[in-house]
Structure formats: C-alpha cells, structure tokens
Short mmCIF file of N, CA and C in Angstrom, two decimals:
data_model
loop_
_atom_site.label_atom_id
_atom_site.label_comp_id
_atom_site.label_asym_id
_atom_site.label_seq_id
_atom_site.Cartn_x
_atom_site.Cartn_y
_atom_site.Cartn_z
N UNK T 1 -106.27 -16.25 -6.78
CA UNK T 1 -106.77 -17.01 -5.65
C UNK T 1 -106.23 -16.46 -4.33
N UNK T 2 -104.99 -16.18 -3.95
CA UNK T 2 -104.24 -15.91 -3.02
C UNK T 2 -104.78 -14.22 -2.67
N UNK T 3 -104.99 -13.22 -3.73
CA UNK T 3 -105.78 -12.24 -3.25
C UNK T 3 -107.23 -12.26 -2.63
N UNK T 4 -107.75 -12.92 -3.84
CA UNK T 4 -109.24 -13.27 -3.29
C UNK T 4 -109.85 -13.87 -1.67
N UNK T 5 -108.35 -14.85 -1.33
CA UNK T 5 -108.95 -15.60 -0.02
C UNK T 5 -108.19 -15.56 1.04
N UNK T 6 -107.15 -14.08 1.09
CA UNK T 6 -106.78 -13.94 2.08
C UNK T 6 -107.37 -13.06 3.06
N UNK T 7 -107.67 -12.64 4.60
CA UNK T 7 -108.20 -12.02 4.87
C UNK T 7 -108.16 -10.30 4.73
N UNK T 8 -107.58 -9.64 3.67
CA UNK T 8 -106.36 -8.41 3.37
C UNK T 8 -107.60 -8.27 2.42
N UNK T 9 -107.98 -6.71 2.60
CA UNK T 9 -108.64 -5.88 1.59
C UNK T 9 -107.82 -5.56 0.37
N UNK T 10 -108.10 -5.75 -0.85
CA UNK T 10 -107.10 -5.51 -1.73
C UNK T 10 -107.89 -4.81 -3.06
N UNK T 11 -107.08 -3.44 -3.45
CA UNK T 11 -107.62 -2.92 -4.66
C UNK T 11 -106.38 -2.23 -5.19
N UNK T 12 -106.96 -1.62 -6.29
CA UNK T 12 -105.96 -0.82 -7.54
C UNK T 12 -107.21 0.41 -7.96
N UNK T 13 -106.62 1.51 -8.68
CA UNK T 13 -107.00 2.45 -8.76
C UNK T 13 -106.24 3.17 -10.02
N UNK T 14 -106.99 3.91 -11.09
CA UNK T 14 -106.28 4.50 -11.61
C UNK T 14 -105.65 5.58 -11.42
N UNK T 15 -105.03 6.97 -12.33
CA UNK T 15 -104.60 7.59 -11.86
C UNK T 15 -106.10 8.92 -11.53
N UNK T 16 -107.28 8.83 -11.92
CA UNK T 16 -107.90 9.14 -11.82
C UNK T 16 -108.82 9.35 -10.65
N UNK T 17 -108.31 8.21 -9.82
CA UNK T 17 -108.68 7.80 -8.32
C UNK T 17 -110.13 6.79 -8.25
N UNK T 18 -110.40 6.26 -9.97
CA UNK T 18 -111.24 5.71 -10.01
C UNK T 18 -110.88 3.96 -9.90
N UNK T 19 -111.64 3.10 -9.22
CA UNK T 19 -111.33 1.69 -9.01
C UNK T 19 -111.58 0.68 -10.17
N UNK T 20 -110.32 0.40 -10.51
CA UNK T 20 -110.15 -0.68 -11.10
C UNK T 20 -109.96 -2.11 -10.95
N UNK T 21 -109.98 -2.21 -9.60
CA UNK T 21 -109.83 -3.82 -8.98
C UNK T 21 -110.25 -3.35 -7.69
N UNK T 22 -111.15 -4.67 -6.87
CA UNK T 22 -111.47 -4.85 -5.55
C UNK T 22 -111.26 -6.30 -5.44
N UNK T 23 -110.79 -6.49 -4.55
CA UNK T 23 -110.57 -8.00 -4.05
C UNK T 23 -112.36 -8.26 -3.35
N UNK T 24 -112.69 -9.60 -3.37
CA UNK T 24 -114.12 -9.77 -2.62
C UNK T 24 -114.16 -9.40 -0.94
N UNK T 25 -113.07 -9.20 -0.79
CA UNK T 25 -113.25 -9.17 0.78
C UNK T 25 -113.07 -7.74 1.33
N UNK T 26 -112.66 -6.94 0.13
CA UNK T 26 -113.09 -5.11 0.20
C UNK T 26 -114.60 -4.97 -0.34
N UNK T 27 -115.22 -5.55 -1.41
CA UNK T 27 -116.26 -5.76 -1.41
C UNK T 27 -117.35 -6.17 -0.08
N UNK T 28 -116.99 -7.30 0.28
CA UNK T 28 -117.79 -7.28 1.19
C UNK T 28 -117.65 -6.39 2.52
N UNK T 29 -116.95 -5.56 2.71
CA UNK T 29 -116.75 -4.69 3.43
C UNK T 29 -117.45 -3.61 3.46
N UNK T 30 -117.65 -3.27 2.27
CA UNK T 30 -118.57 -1.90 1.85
C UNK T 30 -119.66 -2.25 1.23
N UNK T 31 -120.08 -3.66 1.27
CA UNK T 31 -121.65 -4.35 0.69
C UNK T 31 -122.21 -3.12 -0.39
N UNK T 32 -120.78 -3.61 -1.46
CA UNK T 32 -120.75 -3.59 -2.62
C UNK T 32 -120.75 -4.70 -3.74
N UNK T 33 -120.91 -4.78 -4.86
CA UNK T 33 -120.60 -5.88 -5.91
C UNK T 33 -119.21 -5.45 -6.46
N UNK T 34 -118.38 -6.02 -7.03
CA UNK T 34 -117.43 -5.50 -7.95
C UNK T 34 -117.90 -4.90 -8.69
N UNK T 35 -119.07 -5.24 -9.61
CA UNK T 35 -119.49 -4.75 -10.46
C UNK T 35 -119.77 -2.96 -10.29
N UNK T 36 -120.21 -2.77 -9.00
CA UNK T 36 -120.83 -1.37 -7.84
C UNK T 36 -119.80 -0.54 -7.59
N UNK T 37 -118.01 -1.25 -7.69
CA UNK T 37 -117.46 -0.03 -7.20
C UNK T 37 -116.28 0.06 -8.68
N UNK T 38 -116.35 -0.98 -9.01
CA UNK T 38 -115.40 -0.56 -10.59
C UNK T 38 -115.55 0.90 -11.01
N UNK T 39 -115.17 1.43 -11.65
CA UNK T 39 -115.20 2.42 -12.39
C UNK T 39 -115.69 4.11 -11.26
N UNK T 40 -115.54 3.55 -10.25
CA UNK T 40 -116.42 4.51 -9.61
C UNK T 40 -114.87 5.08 -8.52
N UNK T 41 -115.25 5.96 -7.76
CA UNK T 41 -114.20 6.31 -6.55
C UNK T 41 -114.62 6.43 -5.07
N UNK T 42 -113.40 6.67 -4.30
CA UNK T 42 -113.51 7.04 -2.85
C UNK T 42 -115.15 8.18 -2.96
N UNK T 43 -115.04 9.12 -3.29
CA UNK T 43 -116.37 9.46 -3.34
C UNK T 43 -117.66 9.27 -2.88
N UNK T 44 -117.37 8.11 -3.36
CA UNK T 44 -118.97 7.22 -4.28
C UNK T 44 -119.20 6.34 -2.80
N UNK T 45 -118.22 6.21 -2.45
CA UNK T 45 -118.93 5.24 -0.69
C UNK T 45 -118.28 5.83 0.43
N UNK T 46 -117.56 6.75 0.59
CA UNK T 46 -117.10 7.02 1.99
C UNK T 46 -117.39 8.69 1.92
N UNK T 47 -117.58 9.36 3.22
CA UNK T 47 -117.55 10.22 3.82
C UNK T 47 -116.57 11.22 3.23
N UNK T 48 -117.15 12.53 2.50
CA UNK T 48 -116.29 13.30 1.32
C UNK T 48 -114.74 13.85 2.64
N UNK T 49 -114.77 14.16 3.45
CA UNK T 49 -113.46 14.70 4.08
C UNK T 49 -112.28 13.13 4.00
N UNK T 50 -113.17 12.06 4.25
CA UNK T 50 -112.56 10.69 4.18
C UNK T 50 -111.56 10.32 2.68
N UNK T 51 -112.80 10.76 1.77
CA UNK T 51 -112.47 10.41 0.42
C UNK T 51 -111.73 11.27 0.01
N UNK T 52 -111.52 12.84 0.08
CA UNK T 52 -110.60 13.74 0.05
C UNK T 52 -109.41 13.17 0.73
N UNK T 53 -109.08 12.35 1.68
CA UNK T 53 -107.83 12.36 2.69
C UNK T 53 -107.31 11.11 1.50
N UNK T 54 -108.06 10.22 1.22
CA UNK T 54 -107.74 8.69 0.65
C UNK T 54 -107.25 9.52 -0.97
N UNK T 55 -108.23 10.65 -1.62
CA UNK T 55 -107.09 11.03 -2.97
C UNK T 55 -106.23 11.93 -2.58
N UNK T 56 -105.97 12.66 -1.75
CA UNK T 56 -104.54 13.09 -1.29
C UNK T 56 -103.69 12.13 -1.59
N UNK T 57 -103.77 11.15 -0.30
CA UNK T 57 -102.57 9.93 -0.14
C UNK T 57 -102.19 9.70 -1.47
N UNK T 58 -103.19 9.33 -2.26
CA UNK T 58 -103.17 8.36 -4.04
C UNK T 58 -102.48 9.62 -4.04
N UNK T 59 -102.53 10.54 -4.59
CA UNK T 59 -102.14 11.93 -4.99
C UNK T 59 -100.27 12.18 -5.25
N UNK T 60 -100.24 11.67 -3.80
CA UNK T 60 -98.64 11.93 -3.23
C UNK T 60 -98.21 10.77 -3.57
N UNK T 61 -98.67 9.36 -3.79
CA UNK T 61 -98.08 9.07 -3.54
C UNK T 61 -97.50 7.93 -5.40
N UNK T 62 -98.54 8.61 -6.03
CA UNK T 62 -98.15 9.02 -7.80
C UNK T 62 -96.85 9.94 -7.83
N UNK T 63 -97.35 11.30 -7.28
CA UNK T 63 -96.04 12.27 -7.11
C UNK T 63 -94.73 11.93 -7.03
N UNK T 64 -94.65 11.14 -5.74
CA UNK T 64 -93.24 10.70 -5.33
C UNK T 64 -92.76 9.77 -5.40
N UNK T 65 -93.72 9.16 -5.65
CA UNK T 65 -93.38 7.20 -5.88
C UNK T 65 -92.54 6.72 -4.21
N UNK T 66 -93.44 7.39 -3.27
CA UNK T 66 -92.83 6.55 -2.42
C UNK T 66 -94.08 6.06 -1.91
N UNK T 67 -93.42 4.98 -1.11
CA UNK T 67 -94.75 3.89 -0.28
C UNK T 67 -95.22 4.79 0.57
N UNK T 68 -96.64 4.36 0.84
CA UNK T 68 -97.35 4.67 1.69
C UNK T 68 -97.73 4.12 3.09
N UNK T 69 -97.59 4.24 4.08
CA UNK T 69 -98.15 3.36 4.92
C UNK T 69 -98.04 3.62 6.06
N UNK T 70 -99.55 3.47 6.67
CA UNK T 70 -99.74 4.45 7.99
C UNK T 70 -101.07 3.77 8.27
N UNK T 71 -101.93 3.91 9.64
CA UNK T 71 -102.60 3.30 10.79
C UNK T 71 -103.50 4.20 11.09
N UNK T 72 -104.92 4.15 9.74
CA UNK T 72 -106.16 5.17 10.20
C UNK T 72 -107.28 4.26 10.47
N UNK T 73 -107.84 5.39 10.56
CA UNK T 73 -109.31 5.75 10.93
C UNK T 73 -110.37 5.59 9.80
N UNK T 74 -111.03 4.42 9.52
CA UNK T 74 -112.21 4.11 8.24
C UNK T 74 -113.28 3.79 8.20
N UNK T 75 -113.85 4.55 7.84
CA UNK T 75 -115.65 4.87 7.96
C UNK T 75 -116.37 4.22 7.02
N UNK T 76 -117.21 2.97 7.51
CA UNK T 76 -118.01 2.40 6.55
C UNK T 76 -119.40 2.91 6.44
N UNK T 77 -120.14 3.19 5.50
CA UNK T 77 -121.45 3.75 5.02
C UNK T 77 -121.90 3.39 6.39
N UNK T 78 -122.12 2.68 6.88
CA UNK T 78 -123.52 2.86 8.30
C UNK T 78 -122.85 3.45 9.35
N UNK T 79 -121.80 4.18 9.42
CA UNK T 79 -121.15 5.21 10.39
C UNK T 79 -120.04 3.80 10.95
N UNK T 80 -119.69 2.85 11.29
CA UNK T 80 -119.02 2.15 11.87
C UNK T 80 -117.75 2.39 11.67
N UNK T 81 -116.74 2.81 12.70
CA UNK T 81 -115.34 2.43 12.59
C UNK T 81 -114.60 1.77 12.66
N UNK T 82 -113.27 1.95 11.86
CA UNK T 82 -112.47 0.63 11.82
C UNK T 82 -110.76 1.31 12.15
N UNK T 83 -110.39 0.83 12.34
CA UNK T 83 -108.70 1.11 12.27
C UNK T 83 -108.18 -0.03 11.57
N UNK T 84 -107.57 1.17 10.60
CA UNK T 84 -106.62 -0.13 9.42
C UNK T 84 -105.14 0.39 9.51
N UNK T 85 -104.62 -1.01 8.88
CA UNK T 85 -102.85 -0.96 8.39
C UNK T 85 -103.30 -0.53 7.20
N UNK T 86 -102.75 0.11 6.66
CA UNK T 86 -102.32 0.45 5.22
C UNK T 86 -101.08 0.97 4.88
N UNK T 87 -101.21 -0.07 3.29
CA UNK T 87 -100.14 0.03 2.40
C UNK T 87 -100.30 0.10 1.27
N UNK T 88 -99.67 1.14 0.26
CA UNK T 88 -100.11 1.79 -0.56
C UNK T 88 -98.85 1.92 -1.56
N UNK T 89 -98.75 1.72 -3.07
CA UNK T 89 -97.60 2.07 -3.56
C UNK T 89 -98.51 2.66 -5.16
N UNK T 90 -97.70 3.17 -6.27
CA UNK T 90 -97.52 3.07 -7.40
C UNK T 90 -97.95 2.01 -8.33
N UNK T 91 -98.78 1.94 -9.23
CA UNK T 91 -98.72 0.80 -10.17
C UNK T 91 -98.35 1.46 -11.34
N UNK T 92 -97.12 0.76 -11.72
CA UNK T 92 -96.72 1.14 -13.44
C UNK T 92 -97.11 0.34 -14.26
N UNK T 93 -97.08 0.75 -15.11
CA UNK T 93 -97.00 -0.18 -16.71
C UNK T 93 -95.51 -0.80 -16.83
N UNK T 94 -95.71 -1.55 -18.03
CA UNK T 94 -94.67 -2.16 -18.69
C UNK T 94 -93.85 -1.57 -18.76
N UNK T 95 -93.82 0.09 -19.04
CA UNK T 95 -92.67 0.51 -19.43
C UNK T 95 -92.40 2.22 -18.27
N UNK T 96 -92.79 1.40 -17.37
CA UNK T 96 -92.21 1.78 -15.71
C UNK T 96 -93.08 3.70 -15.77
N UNK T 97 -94.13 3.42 -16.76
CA UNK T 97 -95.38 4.78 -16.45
C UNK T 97 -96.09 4.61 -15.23
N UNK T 98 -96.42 5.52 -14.69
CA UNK T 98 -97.34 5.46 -13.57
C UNK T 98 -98.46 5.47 -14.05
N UNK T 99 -99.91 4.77 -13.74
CA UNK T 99 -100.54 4.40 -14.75
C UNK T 99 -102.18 4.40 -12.87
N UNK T 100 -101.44 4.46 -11.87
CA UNK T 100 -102.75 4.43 -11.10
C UNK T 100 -101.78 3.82 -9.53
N UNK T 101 -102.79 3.44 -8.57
CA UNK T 101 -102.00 2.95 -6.78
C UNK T 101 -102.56 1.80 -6.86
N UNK T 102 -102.39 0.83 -5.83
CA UNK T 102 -101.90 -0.30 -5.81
C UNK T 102 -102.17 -0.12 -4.06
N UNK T 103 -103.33 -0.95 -3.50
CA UNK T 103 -102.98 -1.01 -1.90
C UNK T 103 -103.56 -1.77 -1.23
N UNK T 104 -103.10 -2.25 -0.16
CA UNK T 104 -103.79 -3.32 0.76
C UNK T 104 -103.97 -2.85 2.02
N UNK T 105 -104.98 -3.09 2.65
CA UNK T 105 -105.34 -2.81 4.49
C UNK T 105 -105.69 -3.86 5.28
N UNK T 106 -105.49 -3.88 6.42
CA UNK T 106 -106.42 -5.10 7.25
C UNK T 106 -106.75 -4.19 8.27
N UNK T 107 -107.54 -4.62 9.48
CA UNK T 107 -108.70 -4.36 10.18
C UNK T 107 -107.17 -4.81 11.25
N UNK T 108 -107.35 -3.66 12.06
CA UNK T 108 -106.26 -3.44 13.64
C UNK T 108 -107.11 -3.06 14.62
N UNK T 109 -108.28 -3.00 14.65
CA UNK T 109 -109.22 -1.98 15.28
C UNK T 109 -108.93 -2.63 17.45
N UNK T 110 -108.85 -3.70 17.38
CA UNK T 110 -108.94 -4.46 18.43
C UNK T 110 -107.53 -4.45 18.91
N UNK T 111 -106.38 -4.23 18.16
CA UNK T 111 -105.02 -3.76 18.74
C UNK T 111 -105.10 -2.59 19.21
N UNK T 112 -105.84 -1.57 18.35
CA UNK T 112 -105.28 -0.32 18.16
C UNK T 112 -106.09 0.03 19.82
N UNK T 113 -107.41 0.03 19.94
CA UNK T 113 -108.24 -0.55 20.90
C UNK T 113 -107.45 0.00 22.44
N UNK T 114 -107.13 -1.04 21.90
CA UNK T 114 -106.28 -1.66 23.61
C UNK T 114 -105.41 -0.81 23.61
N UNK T 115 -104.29 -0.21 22.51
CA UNK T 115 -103.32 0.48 22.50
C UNK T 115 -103.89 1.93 23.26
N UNK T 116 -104.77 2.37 22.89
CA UNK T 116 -105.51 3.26 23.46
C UNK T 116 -105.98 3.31 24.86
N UNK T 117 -106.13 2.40 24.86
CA UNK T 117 -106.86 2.18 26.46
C UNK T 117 -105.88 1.82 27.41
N UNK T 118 -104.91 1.79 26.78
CA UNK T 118 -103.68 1.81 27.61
C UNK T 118 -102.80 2.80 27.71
N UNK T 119 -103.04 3.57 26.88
CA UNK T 119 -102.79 5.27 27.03
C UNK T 119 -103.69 6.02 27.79
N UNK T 120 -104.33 5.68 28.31
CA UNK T 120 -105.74 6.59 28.87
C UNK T 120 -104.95 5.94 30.37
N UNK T 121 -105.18 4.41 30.26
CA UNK T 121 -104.74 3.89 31.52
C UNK T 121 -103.44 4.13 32.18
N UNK T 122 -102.23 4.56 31.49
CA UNK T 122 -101.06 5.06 31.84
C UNK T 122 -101.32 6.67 32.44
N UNK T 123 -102.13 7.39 31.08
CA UNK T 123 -102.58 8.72 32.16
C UNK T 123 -103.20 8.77 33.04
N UNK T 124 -104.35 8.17 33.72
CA UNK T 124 -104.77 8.20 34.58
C UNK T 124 -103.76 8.22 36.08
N UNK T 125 -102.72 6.85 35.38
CA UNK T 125 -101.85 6.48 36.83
C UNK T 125 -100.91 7.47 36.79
N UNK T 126 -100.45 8.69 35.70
CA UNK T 126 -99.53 9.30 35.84
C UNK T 126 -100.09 10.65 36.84
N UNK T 127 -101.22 10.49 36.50
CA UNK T 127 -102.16 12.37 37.19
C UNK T 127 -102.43 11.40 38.83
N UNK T 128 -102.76 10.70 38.95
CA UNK T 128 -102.71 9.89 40.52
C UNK T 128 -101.94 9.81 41.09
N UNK T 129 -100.59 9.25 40.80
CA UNK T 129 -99.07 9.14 41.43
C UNK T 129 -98.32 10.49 41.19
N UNK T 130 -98.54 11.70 40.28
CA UNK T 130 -97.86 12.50 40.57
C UNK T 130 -98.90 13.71 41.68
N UNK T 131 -99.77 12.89 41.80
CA UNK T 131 -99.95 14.07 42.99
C UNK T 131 -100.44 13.37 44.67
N UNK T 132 -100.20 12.74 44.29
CA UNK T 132 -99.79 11.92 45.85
C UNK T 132 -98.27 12.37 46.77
N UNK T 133 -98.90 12.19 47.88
CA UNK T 133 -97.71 13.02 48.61
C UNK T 133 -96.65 11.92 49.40
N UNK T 134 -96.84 10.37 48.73
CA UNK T 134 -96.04 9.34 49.47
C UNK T 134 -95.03 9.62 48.24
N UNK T 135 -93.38 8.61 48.54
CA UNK T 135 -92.53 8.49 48.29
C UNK T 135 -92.49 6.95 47.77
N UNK T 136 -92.72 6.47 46.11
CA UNK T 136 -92.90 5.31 46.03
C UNK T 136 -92.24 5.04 44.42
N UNK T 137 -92.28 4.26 44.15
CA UNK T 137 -91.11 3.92 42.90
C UNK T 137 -91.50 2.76 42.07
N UNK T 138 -90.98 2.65 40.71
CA UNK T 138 -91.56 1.40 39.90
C UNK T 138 -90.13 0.78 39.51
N UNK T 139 -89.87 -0.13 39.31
CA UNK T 139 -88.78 -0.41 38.48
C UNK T 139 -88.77 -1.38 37.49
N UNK T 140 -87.59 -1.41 36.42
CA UNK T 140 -87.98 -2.76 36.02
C UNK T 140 -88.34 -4.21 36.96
N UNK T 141 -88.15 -5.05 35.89
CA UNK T 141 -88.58 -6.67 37.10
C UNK T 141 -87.33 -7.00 37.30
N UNK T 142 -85.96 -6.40 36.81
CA UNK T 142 -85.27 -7.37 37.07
C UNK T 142 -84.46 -6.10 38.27
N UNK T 143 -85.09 -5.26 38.79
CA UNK T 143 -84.86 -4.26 39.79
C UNK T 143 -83.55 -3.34 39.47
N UNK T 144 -82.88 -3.31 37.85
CA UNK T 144 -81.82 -2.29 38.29
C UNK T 144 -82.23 -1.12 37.38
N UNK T 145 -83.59 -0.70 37.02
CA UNK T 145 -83.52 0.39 36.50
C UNK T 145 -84.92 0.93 36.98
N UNK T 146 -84.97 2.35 37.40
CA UNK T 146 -86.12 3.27 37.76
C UNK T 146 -87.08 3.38 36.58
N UNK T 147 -88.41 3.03 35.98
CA UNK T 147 -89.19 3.32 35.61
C UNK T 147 -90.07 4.66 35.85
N UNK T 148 -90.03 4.89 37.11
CA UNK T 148 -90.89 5.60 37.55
C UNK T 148 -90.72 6.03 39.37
N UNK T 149 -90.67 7.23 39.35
CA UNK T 149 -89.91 7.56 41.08
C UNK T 149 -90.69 8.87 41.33
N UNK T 150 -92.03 8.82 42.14
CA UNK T 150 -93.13 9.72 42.80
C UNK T 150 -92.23 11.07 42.99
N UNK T 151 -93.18 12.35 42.55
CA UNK T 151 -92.33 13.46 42.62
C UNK T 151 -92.00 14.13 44.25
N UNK T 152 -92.58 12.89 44.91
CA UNK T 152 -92.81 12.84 46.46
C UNK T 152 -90.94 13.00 46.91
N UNK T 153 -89.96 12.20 45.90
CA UNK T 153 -89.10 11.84 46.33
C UNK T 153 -87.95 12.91 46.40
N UNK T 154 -88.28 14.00 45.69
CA UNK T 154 -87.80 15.39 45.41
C UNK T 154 -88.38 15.99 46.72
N UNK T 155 -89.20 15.98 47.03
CA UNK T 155 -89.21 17.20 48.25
C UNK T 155 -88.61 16.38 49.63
N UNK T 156 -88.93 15.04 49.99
CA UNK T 156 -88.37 14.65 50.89
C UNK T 156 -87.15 14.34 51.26
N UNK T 157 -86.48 13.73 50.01
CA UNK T 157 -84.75 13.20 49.77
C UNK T 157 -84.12 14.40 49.42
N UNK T 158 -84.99 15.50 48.53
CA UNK T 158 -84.05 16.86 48.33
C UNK T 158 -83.26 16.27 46.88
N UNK T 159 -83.89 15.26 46.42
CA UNK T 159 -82.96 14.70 44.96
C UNK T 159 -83.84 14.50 43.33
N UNK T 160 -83.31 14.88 42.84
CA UNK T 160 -83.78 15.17 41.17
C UNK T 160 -84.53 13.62 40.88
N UNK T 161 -85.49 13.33 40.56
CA UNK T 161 -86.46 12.35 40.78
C UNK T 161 -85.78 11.67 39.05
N UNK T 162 -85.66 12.49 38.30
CA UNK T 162 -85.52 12.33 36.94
C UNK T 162 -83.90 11.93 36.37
N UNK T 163 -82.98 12.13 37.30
CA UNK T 163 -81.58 11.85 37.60
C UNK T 163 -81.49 10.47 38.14
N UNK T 164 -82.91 10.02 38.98
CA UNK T 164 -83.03 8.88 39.58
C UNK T 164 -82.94 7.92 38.71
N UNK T 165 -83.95 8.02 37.45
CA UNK T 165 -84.11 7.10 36.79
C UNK T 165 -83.21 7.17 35.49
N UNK T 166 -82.83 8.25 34.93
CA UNK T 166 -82.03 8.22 33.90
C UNK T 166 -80.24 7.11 34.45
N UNK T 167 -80.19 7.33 36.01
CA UNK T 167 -79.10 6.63 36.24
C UNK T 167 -79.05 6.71 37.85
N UNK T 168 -79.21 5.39 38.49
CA UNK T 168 -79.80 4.70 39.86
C UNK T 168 -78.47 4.39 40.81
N UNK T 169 -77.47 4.88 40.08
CA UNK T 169 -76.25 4.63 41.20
C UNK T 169 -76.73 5.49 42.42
#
C-alpha cells in the first residue's frame, strides 16, 4: 500500500536489466500497464542512449554494491522532460546474492527549473557588473562580509578586489 500510494516512482529489476516490479505511479508515467513493462527493459520505452545510461548505472551499481544517487535528465516516450532524484541500490536474496536493483525517483523538474534560472540569472549579473566602470559592492545583510566588490574597485582604490572579500578589515 505505502509503495503503491505514495507519490515516488518505484521499481526493481533483475540482474538482466529486465523489470520485475513497477509501482502504479511509474506506470502511469510511461502509460504503461504493469502487465506492458514486466518482463521487458529500459529499452523497450526510453530513448536507446537513455536506456544505455539507466543499464550502465544498474551495471555499476551490481558491481560495487554501492548506492546510487544522482539528479537527471528523463525522457518520456512523447519527447517530454523531467528532472528526477534518484536512488538506486542492490537487491539480494536471502542469502545476501545479488539477484537484480532496487530504485526510487521523484519528479524535481520545478526545483531544478529555478535552480537553473538562477544560474543563468547570476551570470548575466556577473558579465554586467564586471564590466561596468562604477565602483559598487554587495554584502551580506548583516553588512560584515563582501559578497561581491566591482572590478571597478581595483583600478580606482589600487586594491585586490578579491582580498576585499576573502577578508574586509
């Protein structure tokens, strides 16, 4: 119950890279049946460089038995992207064989998003303020540390802009 109705994509895989469990809500993701992706693999619904990257991961991570878990890029059959968490381990048997992976993802796409667009938005202000020819400065809010000190402040003060902020005495 607790797999089935949480919002967390959830499957298992053998060592074959073929699916042996889908939770309904990876199903409905790839408007599949359980019945549609059992026995079948990455292959069979995603984009072959995609499905190559997804049995790597399984690959390594049989090999080493260490966890997996990292923040991609996932392509559903009608081209749509997603950015997921994923986490990925080992499933043994009873008697501690490696026997297939074991992994869960959720949908970050709207964090990751913004995370982005706030990297674009930081470069933008970094290529603007470093070529401006005023003398102007950011600091924290509580004013005792330099964030940020215009490379304006080096030619006019004659002082290491980067000395500024590493230490403001």
């Amino acid at each position: 119950s607790l797999v089935e109705n949480l919002p967390l994509y959830v499957l298992r895989k053998d060592l074959q890279g073929r699916f042996t469990f889908a939770n309904q809500t990876f199903c409905k993701l790839i408007h599949r049946t359980r019945d549609e992706i059992l026995g079948r693999t990455d292959f069979d619904f995603f984009p072959e460089e995609l499905a190559a990257k997804y049995r790597r991961d399984d690959e390594h991570i049989i090999r080493t038995g260490q966890l997996f878990e990292d923040v991609e890029t996932h392509v559903l059959d009608d081209g749509k992207k997603l950015f997921v968490h994923v986490v990925k381990t080992v499933l043994y048997d009873a008697n501690g064989k490696p026997v297939g992976t074991q992994g869960i993802f959720w949908d970050v796409t709207e964090r990751k998003l913004a995370e982005l667009a706030l990297q674009e938005s930081e470069q933008r202000f970094r290529q603007l303020a470093d070529h401006l020819n005023e003398v102007f400065w950011i600091t924290t809010a509580d004013g005792d540390q330099f964030e940020y000190v215009s490379p304006a402040y080096e030619e006019i003060w004659g002082r290491d802009r980067k000395k500024l902020m590493e230490n403001p005495e």
